[in-house]
Coordinates of C-alpha atoms and ligand atoms in Angstrom, one line a residue:
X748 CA -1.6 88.1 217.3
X749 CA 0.4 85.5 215.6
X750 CA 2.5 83.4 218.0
X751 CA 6.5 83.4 217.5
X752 CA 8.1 81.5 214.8
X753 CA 10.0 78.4 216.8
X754 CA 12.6 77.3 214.5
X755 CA 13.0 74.6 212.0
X756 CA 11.9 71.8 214.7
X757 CA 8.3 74.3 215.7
X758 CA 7.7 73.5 211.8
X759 CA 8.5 69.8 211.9
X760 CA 6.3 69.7 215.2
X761 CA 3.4 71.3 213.0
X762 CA 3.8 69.2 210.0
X763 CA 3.6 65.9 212.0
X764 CA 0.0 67.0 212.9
X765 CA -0.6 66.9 208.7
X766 CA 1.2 63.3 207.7
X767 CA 0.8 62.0 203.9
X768 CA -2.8 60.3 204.7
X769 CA -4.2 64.1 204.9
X770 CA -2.4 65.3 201.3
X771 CA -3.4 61.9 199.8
X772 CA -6.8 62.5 200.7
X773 CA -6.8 66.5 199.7
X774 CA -5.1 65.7 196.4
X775 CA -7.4 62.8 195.2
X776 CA -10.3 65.7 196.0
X777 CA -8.2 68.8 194.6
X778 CA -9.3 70.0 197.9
X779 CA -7.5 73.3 199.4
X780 CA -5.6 72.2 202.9
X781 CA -7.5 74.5 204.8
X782 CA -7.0 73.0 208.0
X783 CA -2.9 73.5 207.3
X784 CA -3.0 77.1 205.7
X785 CA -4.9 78.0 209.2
X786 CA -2.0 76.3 211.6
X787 CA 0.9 77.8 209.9
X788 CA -0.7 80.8 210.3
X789 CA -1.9 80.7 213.5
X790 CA 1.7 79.8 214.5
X791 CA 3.0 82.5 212.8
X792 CA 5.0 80.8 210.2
X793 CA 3.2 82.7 207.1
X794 CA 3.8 86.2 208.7
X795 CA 7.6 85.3 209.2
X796 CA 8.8 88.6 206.7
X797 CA 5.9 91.1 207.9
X798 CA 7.7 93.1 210.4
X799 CA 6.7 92.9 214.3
X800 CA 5.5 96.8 214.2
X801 CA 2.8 95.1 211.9
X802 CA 2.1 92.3 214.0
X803 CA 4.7 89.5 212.4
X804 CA 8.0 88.2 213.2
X805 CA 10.1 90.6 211.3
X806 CA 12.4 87.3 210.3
X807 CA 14.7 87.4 207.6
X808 CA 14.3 85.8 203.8
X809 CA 16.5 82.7 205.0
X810 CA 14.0 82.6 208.1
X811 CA 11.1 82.1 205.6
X812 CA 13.7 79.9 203.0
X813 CA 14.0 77.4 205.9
X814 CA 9.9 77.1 207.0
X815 CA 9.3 76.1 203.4
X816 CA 11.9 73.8 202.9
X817 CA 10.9 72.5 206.4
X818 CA 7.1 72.1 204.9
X819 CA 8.2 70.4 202.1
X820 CA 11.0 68.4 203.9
X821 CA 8.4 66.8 206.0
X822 CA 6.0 65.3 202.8
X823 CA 3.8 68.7 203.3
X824 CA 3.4 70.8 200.1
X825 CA 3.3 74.6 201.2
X826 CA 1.4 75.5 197.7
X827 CA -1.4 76.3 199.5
X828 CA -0.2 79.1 201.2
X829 CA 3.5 79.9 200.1
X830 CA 2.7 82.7 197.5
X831 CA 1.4 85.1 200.8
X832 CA 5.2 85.3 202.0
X833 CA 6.6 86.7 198.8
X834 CA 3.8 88.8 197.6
X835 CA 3.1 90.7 200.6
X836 CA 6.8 92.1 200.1
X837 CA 5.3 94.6 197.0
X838 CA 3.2 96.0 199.6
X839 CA 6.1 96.0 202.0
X840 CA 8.6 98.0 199.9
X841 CA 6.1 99.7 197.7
X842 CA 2.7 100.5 199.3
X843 CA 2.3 103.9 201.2
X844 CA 1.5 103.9 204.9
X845 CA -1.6 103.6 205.0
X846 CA -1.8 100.4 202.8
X847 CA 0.5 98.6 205.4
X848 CA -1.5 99.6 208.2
X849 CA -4.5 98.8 206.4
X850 CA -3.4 95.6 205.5
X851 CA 0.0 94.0 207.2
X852 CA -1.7 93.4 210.5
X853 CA -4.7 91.7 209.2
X854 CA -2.6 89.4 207.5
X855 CA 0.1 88.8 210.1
X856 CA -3.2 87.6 212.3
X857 CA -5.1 85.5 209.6
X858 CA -7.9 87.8 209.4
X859 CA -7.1 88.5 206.0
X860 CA -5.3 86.1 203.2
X861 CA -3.5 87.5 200.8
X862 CA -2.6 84.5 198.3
X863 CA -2.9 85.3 195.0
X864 CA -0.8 87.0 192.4
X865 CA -2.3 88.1 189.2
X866 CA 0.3 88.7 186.8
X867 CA 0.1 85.6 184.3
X868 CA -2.7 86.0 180.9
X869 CA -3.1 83.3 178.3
X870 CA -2.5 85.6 176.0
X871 CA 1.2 86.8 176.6
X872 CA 2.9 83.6 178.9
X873 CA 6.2 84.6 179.9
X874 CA 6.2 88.0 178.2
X875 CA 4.8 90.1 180.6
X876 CA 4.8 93.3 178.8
X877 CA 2.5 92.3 176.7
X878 CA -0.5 91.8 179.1
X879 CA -4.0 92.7 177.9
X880 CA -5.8 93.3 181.3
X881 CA -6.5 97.3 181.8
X882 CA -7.3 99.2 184.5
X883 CA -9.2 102.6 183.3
X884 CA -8.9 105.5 185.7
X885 CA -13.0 106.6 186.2
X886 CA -12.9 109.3 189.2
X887 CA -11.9 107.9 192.6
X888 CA -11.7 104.5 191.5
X889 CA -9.7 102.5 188.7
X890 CA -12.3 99.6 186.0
X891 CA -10.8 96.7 185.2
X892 CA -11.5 94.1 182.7
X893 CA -9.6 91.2 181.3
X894 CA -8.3 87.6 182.4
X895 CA -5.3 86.2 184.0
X896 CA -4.7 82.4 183.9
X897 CA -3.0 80.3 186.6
X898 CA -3.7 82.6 189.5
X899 CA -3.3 79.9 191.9
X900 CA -5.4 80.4 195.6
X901 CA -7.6 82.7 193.7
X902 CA -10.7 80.8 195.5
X903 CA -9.1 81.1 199.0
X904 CA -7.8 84.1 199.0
X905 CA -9.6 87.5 200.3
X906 CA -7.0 89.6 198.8
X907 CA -4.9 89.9 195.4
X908 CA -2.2 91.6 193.8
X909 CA -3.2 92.6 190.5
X910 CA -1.2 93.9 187.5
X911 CA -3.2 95.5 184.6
X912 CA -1.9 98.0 182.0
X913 CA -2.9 101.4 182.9
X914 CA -1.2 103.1 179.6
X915 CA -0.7 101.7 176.3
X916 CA 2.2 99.4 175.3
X917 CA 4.8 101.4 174.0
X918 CA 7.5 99.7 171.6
X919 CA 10.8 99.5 172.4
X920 CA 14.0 98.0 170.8
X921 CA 17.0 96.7 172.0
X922 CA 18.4 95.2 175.1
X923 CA 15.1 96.0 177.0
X924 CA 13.2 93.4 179.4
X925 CA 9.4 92.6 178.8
X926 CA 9.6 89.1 180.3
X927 CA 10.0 87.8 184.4
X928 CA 13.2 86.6 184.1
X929 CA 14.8 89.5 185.0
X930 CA 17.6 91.1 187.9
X931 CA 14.5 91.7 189.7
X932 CA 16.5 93.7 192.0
X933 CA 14.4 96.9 192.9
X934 CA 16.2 99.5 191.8
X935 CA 13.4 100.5 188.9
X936 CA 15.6 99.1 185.9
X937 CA 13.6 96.1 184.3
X938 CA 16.9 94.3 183.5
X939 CA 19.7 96.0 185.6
X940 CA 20.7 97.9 182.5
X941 CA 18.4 100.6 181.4
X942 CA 14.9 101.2 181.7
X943 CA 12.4 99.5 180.2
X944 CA 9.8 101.5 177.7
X945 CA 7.7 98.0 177.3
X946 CA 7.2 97.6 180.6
X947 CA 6.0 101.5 181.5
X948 CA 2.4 101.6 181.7
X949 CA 1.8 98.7 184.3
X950 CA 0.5 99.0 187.6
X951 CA 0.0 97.2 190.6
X952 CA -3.3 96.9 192.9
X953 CA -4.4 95.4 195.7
X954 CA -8.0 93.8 194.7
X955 CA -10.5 93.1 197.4
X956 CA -11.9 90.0 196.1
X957 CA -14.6 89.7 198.5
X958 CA -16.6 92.4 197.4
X959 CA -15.1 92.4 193.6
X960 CA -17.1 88.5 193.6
X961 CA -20.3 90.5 194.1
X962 CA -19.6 92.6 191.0
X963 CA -17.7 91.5 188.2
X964 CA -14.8 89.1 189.2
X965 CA -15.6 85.6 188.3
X966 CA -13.0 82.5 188.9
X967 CA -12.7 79.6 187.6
X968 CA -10.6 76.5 188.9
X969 CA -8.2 74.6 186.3
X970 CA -7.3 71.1 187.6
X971 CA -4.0 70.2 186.8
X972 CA -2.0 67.1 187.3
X973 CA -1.2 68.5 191.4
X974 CA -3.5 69.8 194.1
X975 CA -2.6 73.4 193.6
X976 CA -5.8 75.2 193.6
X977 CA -5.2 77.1 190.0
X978 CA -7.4 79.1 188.5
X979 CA -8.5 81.7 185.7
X980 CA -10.1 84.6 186.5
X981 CA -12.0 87.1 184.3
X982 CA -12.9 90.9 185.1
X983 CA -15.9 92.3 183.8
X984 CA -15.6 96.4 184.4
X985 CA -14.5 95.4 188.6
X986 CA -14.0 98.6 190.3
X987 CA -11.0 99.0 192.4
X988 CA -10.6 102.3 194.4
X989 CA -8.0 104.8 193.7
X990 CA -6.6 104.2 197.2
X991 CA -5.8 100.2 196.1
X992 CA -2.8 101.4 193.4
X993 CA 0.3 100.2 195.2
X994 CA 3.4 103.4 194.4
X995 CA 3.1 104.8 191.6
X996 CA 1.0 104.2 188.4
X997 CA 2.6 103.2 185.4
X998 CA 5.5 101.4 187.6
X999 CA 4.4 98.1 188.9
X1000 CA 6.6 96.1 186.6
X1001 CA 9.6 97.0 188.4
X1002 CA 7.9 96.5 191.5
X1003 CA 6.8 93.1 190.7
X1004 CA 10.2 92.0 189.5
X1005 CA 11.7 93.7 193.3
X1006 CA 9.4 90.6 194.4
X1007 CA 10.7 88.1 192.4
X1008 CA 13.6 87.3 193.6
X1009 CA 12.4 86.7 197.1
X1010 CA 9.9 84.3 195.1
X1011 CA 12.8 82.6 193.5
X1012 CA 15.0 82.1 196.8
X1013 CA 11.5 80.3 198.2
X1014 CA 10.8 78.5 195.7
X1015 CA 14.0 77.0 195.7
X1016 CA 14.1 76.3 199.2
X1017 CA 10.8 74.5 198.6
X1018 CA 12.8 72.4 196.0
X1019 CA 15.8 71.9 198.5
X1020 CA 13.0 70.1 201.2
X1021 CA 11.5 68.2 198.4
X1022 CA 14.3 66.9 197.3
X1023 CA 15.6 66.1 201.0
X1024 CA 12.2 64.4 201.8
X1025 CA 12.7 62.0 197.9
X1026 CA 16.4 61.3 199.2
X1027 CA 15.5 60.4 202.9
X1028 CA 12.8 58.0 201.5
X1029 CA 14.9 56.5 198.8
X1030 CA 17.9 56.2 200.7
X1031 CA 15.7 54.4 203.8
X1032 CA 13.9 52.1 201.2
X1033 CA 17.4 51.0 199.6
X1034 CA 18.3 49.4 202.9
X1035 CA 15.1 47.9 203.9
X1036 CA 14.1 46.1 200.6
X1037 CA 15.3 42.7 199.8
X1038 CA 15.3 41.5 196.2
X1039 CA 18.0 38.4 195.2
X1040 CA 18.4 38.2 199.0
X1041 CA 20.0 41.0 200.1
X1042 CA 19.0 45.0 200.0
X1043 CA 18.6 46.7 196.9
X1044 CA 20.9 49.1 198.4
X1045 CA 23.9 47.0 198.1
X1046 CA 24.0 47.4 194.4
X1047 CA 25.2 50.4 193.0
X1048 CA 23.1 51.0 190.5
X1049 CA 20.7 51.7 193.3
X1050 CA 22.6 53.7 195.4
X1051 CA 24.7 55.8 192.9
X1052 CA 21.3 58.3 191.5
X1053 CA 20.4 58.8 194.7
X1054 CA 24.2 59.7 195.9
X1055 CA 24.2 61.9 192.7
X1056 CA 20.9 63.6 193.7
X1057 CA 21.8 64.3 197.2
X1058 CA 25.3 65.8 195.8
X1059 CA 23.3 68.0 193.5
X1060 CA 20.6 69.0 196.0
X1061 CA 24.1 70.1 198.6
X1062 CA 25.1 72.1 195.7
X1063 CA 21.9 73.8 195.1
X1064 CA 21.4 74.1 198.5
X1065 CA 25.2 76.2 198.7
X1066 CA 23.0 78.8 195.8
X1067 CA 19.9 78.9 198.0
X1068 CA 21.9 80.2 201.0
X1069 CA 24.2 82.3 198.6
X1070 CA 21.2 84.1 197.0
X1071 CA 19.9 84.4 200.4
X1072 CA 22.8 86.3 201.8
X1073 CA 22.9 88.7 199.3
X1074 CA 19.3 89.4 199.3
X1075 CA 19.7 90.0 202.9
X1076 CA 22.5 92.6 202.7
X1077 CA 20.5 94.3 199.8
X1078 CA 23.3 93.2 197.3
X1079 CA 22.5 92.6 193.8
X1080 CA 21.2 88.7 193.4
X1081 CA 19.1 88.5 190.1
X1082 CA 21.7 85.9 189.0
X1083 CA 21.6 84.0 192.3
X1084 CA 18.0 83.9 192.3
X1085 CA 17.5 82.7 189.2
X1086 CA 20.5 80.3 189.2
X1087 CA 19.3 78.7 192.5
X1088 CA 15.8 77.7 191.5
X1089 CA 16.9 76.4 188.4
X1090 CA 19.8 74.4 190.7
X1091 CA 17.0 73.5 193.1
X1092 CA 14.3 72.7 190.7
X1093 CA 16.9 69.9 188.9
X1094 CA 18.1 68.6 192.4
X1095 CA 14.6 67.8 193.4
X1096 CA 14.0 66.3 189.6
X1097 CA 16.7 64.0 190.4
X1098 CA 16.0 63.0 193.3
X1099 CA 12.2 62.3 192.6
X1100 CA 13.3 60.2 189.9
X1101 CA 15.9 58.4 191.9
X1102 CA 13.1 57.8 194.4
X1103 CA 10.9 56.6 192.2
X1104 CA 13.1 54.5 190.6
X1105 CA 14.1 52.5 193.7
X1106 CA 11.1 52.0 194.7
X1107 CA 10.3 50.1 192.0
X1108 CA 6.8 49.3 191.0
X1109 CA 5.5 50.7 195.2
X1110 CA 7.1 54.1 194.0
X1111 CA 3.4 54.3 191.8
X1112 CA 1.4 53.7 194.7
X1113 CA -0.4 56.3 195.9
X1114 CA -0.1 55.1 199.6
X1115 CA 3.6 55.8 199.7
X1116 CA 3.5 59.8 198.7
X1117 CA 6.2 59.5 195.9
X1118 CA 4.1 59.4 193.1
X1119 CA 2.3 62.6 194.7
X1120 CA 5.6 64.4 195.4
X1121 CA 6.6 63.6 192.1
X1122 CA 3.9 65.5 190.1
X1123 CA 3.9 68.2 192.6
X1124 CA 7.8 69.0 192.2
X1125 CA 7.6 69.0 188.7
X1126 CA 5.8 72.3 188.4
X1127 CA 9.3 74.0 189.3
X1128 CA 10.7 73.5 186.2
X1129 CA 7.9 75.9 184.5
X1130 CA 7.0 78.4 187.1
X1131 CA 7.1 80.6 188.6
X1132 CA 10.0 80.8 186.0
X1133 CA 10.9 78.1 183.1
X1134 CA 14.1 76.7 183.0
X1135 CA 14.9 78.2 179.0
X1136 CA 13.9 81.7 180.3
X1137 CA 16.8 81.6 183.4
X1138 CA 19.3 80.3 181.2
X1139 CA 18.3 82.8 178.4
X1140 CA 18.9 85.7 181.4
X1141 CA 22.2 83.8 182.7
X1142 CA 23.4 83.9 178.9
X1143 CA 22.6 87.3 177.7
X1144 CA 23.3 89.3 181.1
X1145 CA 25.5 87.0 183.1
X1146 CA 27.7 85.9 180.0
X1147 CA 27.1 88.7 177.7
X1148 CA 26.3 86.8 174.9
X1149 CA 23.7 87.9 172.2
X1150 CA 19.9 88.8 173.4
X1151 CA 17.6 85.6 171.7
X1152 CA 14.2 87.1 171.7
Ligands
FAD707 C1 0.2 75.3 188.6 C2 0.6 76.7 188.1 C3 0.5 77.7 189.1 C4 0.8 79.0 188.7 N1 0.6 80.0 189.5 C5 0.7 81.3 189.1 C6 0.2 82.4 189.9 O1 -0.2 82.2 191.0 N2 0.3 83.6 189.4 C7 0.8 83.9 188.1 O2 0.8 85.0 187.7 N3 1.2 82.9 187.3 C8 1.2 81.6 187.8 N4 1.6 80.6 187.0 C9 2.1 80.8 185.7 C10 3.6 80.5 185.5 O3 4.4 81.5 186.1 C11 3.9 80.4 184.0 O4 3.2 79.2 183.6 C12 5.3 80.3 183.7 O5 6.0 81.5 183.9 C13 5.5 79.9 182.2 O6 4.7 80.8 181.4 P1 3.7 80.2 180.3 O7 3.0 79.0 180.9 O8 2.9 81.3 179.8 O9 4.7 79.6 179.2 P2 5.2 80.3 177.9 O10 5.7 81.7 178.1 O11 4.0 80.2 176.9 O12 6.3 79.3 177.5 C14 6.1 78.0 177.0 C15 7.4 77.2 176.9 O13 8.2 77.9 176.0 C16 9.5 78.2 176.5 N5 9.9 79.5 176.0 C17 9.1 80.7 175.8 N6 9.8 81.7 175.3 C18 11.1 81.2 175.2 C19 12.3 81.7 174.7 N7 12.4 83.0 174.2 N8 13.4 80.9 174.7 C20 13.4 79.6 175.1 N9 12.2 79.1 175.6 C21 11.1 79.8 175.6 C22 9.3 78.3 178.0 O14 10.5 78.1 178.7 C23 8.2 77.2 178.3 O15 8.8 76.0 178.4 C24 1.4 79.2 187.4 C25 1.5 78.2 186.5 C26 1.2 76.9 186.8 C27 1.3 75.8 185.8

């Protein structure tokens, strides 16, 4: 069983054990932090949202907001392991009983990983209706061939949540969503509007990689300018049984999107510690470094970007909770979501670059972690949701102005 969760200062605790020399090390390898993912679950930390009948903590979305900004706070990068926290919620809200007792409890204790997310192809980016993976019903079980890109922990992952088109696209006009960016709500409309004919036909499995390795599942890592452990992955006829469709088939879009907002809110709150940890380190340099003797601090050209980033990352910190609370209470939050990772995302922006920038020529160094933090924040700009495609959904359905794609 997974121990209790012990508050923000159990996670600091835990991410003293892991201080920059073990990232640096991991991220000059592209290795996977095994050694982290295992602690925060053995302390219960990545089981925070399954609930205790299952063998977790049963903790609130602002429970797991404030381990991962805690994570990042502290220098750490929760990449490895972050996705398991939002995606087990499909399963949550949308698998049938047995699923959950199949599954839950082997992930509250570790014994099984479920890290990656499927949903991404080269093919179709952002427009997720047009996926090309399919999953062919064949008796008791469902054949799936096809690639996704970008399924990040594919490698270290037992478990994934797949979606594959299990009828043909249908066309649809109008104010219809096949993208991500939408209300994500879960209450089966695509958009919070009407539902969506596009995004019919998709449906959502839980793939046991472990034996699909042995017959048909091939991965294949892409390095990228961070130590995220991204990958493709290709299916060549992989058999999933029947029993693995999570609800209904032909649904999983909407019960993706139910997810997404939760993935949103913890993203963010990633952002929010990354952006703390860039000011904390900026604002400490600022006073220690002497240039024309005195501290660079004393000049405000130094001090005012990293004032300004700490007011924006307050401000996006104000969404985080906001979009938290009304997650919480089961109140509509698409626009929350989406506005507080895009807040978050350009706090942490700002204040990488502040950081950087008053550090001077040692904020290049690998030894001092900024340089690191830097490329590793910069992926929240693009996913798990680009910037353009939140304001796109704040324009058209928070502003009513005309659809642009
Ligand atoms: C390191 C990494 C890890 C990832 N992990 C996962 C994962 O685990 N699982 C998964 O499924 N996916 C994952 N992704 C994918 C990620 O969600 C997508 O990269 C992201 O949603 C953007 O999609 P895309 O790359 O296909 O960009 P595209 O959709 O091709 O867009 C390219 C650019 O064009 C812009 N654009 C596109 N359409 C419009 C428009 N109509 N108006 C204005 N601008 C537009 C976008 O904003 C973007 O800047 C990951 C990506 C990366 C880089």
């Amino acid at each position: 069983m997974s121990a209790p969760v012990s508050g923000r200062d159990g996670v600091r605790r835990l991410c003293a054990d892991f201080p920059g020399e073990y990232w640096r090390k991991l991220d000059s390898a592209r290795a996977y932090p095994a050694e982290f993912v295992k602690a925060a679950t053995a302390a219960g930390y990545l089981s925070a949202l399954i609930p205790e009948e299952y063998g977790g903590s049963g903790l609130p979305l602002s429970a797991a907001a404030a381990i991962l900004e805690e994570i990042q706070r502290a220098g750490c990068n929760g990449a490895g392991c972050h996705a398991q926290m939002y995606i087990m919620g499909a399963l949550l809200r949308h698998g049938n009983a047995e699923q959950k007792r199949k599954y839950l409890p082997q992930i509250a204790s570790g014994a099984l990983r479920l890290q990656a997310f499927g949903v991404t192809e080269p093919s179709s980016g952002t427009d997720t209706s047009s996926i090309k993976t399919v999953a062919h019903r064949d008796g008791d079980h469902y054949v799936v061939n096809g690639q996704k890109i970008w399924t990040s922990r594919a490698e270290h992952s037992d478990l994934m949540l797949l979606l594959a088109r299990t009828a043909p696209k249908m066309d649809a006009k109008g104010d219809v969503q096949g993208d991500r960016q939408g209300d994500g709500q879960g209450d089966g409309k695509a958009d919070g509007k009407g539902e969506s004919k596009r995004t019919d036909g998709l449906s959502v499995f839980i793939l046991d990689m472990r034996e699909a390795r042995r017959a048909g599942l091939a991965i294949r890592p892409i390095r990228t300018m961070m130590n995220h452990a991204t990958t493709e992955v290709f299916f060549d006829n992989v058999r999933i049984p029947a029993e693995n469709l999570v609800g209904e088939e032909g649904k999983g879009f909407r019960y993706i999107l139910s997810g997404m907002n939760a993935e949103r809110i913890l993203i963010a709150a990633e952002c929010i510690g990354d952006a703390k940890w860039f000011i904390a380190k900026a604002a400490s340099y600022a006073g220690e470094r002497v240039v024309f003797g005195r501290p660079i601090g004393r000049n405000q050209g130094v001090q005012f970007p990293i004032a300004k980033a700490y007011a924006q990352m307050r401000a996006a910190e104000l969404m985080v909770r906001d979009a938290a609370a009304l997650f919480e209470a089961g109140k509509p939050c698409g626009a929350e979501a989406n506005m507080a990772k895009l807040l978050a995302a350009d706090a942490s922006w700002a204040a990488g670059e502040a950081c950087v920038q008053t550090h001077g020529g040692f904020g290049f160094a690998e030894e001092y972690d900024i340089e690191r933090k830097f490329r590793e924040t910069r992926l929240y700009q693009v996913a798990p949701i680009s910037t353009n495609l939140i304001l796109s959904f704040l324009a058209e359905h928070v502003l009513g102005m005309p659809r642009s794609y």
